[in-house]
Short mmCIF file of C-alpha atoms and ligand atoms in Angstrom, two decimals:
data_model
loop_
_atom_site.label_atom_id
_atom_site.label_comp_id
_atom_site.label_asym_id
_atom_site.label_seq_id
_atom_site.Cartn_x
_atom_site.Cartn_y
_atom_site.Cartn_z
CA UNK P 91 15.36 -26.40 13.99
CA UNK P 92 12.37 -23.90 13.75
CA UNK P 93 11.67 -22.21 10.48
CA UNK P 94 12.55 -18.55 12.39
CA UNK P 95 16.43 -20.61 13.04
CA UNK P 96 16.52 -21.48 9.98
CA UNK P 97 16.11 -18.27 8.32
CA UNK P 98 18.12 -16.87 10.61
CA UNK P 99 21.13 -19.54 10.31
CA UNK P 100 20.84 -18.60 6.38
CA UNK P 101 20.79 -14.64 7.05
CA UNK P 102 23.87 -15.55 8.99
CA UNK P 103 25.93 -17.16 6.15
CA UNK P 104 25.01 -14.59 3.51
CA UNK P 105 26.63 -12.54 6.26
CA UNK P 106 29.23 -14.83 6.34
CA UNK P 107 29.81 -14.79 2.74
CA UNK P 108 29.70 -11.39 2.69
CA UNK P 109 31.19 -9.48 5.30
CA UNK P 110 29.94 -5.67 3.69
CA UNK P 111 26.60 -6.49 3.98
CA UNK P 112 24.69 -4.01 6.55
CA UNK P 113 21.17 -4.94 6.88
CA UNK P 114 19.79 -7.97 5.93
CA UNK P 115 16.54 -8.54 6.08
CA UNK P 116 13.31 -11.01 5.06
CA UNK P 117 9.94 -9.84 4.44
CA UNK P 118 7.00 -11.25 3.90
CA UNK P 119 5.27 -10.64 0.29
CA UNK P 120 2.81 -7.95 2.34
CA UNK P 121 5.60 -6.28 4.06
CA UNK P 122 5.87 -7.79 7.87
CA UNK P 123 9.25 -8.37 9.26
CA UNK P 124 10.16 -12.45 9.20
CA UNK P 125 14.03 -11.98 9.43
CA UNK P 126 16.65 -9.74 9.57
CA UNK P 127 19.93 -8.95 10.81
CA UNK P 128 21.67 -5.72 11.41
CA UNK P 129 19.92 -2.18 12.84
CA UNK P 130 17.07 -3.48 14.40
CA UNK P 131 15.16 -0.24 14.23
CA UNK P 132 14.82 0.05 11.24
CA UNK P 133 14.13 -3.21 9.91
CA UNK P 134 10.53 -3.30 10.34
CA UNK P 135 10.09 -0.04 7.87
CA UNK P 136 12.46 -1.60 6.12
CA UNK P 137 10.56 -4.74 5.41
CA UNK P 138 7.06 -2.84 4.37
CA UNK P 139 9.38 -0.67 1.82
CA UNK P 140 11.11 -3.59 0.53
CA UNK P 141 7.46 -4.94 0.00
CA UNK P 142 6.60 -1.17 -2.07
CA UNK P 143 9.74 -1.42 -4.05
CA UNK P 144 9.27 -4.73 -5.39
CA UNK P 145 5.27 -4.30 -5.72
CA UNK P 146 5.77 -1.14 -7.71
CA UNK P 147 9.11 -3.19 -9.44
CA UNK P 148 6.76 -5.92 -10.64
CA UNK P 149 3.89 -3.39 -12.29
CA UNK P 150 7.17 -1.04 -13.69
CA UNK P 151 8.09 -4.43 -15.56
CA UNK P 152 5.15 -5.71 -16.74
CA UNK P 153 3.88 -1.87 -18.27
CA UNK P 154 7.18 -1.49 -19.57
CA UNK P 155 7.67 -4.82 -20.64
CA UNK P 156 10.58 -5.62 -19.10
CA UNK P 157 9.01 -9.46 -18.54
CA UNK P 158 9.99 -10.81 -15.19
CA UNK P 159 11.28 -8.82 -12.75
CA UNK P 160 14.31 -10.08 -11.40
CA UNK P 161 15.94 -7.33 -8.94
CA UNK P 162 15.05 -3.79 -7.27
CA UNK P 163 18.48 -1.70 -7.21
CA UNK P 164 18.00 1.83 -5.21
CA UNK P 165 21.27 3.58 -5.74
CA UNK P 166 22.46 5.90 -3.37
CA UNK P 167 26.00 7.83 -3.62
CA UNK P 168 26.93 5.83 -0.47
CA UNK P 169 25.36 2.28 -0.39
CA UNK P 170 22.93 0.17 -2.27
CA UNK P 171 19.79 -1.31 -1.82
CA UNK P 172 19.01 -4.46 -3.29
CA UNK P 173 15.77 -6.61 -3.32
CA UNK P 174 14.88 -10.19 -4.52
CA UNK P 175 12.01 -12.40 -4.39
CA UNK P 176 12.12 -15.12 -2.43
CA UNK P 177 9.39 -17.50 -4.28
CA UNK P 178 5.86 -15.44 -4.28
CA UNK P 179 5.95 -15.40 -0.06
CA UNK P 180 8.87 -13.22 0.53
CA UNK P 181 11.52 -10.72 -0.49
CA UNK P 182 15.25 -10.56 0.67
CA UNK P 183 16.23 -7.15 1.01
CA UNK P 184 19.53 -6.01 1.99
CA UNK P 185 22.14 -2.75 1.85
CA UNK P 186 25.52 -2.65 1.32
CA UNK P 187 28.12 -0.15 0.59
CA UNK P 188 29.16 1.84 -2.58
CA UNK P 189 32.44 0.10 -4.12
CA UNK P 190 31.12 -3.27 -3.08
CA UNK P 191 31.87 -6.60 -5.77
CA UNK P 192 28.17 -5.98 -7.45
CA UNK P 193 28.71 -8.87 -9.07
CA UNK P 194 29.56 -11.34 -6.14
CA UNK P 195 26.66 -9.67 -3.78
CA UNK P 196 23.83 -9.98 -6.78
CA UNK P 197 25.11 -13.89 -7.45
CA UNK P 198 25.33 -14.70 -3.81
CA UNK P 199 21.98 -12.96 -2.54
CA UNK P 200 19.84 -14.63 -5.33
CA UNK P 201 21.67 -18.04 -4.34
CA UNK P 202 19.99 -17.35 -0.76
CA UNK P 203 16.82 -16.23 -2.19
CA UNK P 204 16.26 -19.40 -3.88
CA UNK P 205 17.42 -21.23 -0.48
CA UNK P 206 15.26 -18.97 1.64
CA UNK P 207 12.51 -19.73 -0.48
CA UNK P 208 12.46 -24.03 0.41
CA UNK P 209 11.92 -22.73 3.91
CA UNK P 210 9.42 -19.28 3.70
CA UNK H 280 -8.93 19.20 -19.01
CA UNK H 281 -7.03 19.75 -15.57
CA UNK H 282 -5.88 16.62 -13.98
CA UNK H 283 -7.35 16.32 -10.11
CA UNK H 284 -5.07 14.52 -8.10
CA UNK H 285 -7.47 12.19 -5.20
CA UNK H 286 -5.99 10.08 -2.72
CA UNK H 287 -8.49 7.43 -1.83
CA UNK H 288 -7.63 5.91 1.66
CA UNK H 289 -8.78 3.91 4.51
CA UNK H 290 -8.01 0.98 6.17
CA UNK H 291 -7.77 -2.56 4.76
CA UNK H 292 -10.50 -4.58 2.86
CA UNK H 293 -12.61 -0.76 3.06
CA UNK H 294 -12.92 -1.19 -1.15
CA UNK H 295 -10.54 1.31 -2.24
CA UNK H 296 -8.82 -0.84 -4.90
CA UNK H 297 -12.46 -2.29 -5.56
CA UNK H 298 -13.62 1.39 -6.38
CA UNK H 299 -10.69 2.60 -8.26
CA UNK H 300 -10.98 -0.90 -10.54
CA UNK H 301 -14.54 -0.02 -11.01
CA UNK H 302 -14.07 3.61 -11.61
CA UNK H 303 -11.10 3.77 -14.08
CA UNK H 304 -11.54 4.38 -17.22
CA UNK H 305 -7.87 4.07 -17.92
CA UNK H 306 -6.15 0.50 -17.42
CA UNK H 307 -5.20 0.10 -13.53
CA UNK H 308 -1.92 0.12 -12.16
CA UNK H 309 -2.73 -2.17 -8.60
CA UNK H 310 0.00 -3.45 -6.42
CA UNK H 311 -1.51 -6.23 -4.66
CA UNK H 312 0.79 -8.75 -2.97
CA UNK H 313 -0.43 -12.25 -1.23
CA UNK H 314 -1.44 -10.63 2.31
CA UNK H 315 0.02 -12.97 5.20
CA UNK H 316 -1.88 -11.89 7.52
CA UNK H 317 -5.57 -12.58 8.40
CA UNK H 318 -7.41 -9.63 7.11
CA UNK H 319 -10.33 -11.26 5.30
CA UNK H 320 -8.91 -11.40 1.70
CA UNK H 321 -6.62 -12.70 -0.27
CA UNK H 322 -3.85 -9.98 -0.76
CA UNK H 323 -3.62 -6.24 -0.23
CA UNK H 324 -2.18 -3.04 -1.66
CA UNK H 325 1.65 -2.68 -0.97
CA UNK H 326 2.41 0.40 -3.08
CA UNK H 327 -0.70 2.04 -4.78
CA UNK H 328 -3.71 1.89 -7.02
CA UNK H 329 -4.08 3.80 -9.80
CA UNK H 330 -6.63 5.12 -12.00
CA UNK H 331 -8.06 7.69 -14.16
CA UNK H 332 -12.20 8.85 -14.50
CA UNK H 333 -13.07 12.02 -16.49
CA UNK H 334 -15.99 13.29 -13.95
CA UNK H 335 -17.77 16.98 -14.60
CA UNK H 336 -15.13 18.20 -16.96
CA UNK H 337 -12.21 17.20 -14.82
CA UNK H 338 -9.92 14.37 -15.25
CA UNK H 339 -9.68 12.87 -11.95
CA UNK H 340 -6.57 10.98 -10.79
CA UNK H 341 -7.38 8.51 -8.27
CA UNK H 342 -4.54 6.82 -6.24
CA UNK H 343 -5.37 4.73 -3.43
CA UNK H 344 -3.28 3.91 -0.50
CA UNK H 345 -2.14 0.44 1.28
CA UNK H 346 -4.43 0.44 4.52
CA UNK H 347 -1.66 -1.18 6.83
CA UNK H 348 -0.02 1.76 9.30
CA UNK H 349 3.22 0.54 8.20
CA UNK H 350 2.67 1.78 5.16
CA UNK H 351 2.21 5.55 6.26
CA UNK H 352 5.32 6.72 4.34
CA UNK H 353 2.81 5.93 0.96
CA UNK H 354 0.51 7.95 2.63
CA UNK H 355 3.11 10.82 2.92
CA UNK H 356 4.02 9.91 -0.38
CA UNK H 357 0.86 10.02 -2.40
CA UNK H 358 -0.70 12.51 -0.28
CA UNK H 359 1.81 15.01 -2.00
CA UNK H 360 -0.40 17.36 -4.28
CA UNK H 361 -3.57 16.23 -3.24
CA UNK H 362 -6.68 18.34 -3.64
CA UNK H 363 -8.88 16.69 -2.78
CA UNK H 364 -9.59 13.12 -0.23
CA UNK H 365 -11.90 10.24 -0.17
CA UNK H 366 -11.57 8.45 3.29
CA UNK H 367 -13.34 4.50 3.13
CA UNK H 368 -14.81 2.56 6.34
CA UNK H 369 -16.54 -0.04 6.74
CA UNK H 370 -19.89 -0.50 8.20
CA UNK H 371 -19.29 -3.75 9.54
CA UNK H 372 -16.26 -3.12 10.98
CA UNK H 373 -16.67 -0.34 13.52
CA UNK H 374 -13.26 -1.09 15.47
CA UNK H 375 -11.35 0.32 12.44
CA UNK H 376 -12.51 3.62 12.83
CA UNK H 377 -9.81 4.52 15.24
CA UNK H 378 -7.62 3.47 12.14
CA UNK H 379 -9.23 5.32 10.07
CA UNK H 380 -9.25 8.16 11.61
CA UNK H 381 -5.55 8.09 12.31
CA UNK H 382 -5.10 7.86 8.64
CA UNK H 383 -7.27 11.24 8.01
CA UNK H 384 -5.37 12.88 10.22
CA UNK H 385 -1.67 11.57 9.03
CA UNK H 386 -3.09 12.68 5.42
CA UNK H 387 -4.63 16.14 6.32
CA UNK H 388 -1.66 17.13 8.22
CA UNK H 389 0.28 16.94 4.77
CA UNK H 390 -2.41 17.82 2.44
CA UNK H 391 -5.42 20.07 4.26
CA UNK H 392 -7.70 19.94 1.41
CA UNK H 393 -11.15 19.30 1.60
CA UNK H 394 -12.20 15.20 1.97
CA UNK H 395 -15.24 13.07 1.89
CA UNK H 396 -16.42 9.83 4.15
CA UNK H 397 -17.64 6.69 2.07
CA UNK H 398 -18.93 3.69 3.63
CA UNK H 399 -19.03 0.29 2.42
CA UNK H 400 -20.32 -2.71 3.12
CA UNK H 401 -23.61 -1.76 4.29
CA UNK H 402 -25.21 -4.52 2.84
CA UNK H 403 -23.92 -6.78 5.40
CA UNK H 404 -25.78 -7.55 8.56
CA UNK H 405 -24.85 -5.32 11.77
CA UNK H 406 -23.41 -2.38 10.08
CA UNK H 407 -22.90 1.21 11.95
CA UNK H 408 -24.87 4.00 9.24
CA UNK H 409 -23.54 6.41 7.80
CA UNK H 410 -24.56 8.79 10.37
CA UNK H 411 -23.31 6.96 13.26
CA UNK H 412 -19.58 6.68 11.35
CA UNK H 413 -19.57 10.64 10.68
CA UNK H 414 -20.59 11.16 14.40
CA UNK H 415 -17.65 8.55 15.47
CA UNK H 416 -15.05 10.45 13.17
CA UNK H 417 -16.69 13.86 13.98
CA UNK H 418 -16.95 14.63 10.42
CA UNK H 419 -19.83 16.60 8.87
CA UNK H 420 -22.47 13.95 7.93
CA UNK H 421 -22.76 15.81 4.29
CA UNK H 422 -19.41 14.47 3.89
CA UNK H 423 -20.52 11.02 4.64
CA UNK H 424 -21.90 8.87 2.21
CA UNK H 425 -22.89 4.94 1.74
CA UNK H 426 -21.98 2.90 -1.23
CA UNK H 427 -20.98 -0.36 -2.77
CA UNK H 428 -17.82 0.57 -4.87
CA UNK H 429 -18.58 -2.43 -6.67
CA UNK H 430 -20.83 -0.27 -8.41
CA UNK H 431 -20.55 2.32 -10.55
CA UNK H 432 -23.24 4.76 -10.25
CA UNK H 433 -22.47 4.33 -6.42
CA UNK H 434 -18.73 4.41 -6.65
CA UNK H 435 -18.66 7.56 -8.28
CA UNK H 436 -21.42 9.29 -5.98
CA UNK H 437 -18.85 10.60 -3.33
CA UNK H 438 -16.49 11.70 -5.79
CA UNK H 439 -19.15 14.04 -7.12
CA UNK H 440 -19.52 15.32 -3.24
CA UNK H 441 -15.66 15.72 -2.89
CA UNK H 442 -15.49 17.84 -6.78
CA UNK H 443 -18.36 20.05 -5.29
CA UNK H 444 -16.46 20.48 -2.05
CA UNK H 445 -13.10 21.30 -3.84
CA UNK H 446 -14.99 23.57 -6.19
CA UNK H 447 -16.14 25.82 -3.27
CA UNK H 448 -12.63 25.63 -1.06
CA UNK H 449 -11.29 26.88 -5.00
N1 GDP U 86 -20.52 -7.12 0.44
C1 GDP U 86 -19.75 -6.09 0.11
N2 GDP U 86 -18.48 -6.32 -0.29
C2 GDP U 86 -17.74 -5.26 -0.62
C3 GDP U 86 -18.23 -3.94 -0.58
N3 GDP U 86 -17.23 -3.09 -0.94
C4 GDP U 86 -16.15 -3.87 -1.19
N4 GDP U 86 -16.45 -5.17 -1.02
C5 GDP U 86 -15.54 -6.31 -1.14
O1 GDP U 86 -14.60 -6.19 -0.08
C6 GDP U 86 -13.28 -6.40 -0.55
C7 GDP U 86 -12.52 -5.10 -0.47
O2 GDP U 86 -11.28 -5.30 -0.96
P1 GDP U 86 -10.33 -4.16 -1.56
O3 GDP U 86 -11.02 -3.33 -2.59
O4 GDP U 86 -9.09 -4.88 -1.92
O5 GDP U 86 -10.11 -3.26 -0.26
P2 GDP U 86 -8.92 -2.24 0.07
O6 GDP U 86 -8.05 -2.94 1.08
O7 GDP U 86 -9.61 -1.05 0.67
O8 GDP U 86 -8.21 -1.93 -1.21
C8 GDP U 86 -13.44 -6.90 -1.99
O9 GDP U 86 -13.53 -8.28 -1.99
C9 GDP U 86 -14.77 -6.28 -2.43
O10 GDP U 86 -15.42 -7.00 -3.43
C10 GDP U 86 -19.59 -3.72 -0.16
O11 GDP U 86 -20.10 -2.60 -0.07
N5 GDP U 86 -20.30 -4.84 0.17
MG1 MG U 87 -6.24 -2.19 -1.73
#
């Protein structure tokens, strides 16, 4: 399988596992599109803002001293955004409704960061 | 002292991050991530620069910009409050004066205040001067200055040019 299929086959359990999810999406550390699923159209702007939001994330934590950073959360009064790093190549970004399980979607989508990140 | 807001922009690998970390007199906020891409250095700007220089009895605030198009909604974003613009090329890279230019325009459409040229890398061999960039932008060639924002004394020369040209628009 190619590395793009295998991304993809992974985007498409976290799907799987969670059904809510809207856009899914893998960027690379600079902000190009690698993978995503959902709305096509916007995925690409949606890849170099995931790369912002997690560049600005990491220099928010380390001023503030936060240590690490370990998630982006953008709130909105409908849906979420949520970012992780994928190693130091990549960030998973993906939305998904207010009233979501938090709790399941943050466990699951750092479980497929850390997979996404043997392949990136 | 009156804080300046400057948006230094460009496209990539122009020295904008390199003249802000020269410049500041404040500790740096840079957003660098590993770049994927082949753009001649090791990572770029994903968010912003920023830094802080007290210049003339102003404090100047400097952000710079990610070069990268797909990054025009920073430009939007920083471009907010602006007074004043640096724009960076460089010499040896003619065919990214099309980019640049873009990126003048995106920013002056938001923010029409008054904005200088700097060019870099003029110490490399085959380089466009100064005057030849300001003709290919069709910018004023008293806007347009040469400099190695590695240094100093150079960095800061077309930020004296752009406080002189705010102080008159004023
Ligand atoms: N030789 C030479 N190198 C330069 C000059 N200006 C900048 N550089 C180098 O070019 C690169 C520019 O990178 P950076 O500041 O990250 O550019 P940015 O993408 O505009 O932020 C750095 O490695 C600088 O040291 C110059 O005038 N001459
Ligand atoms: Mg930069």
């Amino acid at each position: 399988m190619s590395k793009q299929e295998q991304l993809q086959q992974l985007l498409g359990e976290l799907k799987a596992a969670l059904p809510e999810l809207k856009e899914i999406i893998v960027a690379s550390s600079d902000g190009l599109p690698v993978a995503q699923l959902g709305e096509s159209e916007i995925a690409t702007r949606l890849a170099a803002m995931a790369a912002t939001a997690h560049g600005l994330g990491k220099r928010i934590a380390t001023t503030t001293h936060l240590g690490n950073l370990v998630e982006i959360v953008i709130r909105g009064d409908q849906a979420y955004f949520i970012a992780y790093a994928i190693g130091d190549k990549g960030i998973l970004g993906l939305t998904t409704p207010a009233g979501s399980n938090l709790g399941l979607v943050r466990l699951e989508a750092q479980e497929y960061a850390r997979k996404l990140a043997g392949i990136l | 002292m009156e804080p300046l807001k400057i948006v230094i922009t460009g496209p990539v690998g122009a020295g904008k991050s390199t003249l802000i970390r020269t410049l500041s007199e404040t500790e740096v906020v840079d957003t660098d991530a590993i770049a994927t891409e082949a753009i001649g250095k090791p990572t770029t700007t994903v968010a912003l620069d920023h830094g802080t220089l007290r210049l003339d009895g102003h404090l100047l605030h400097l952000f710079g910009t990610p070069g990268q198009e797909r990054f025009d909604f920073m430009w939007e974003i920083l471009a907010e409050g602006a007074l004043g613009i640096l724009l960076m090329v460089r010499a040896d890279r003619p065919e990214t004066l099309p980019v640049a230019r873009n990126i003048l325009d995106f920013i002056k459409s938001r923010a029409p205040v008054p904005y200088v040229v700097g060019v870099t890398h003029l110490d490399q061999p085959k380089v466009w001067q100064p005057e030849e960039v300001a003709l290919f932008l069709g910018t004023p060639l008293e806007h347009t200055q040469g400099l190695d924002p590695r240094r100093p004394e150079e960095a800061v020369r077309p930020l004296v040019r752009l406080l002189e040209l705010i102080g008159t628009n004023a």
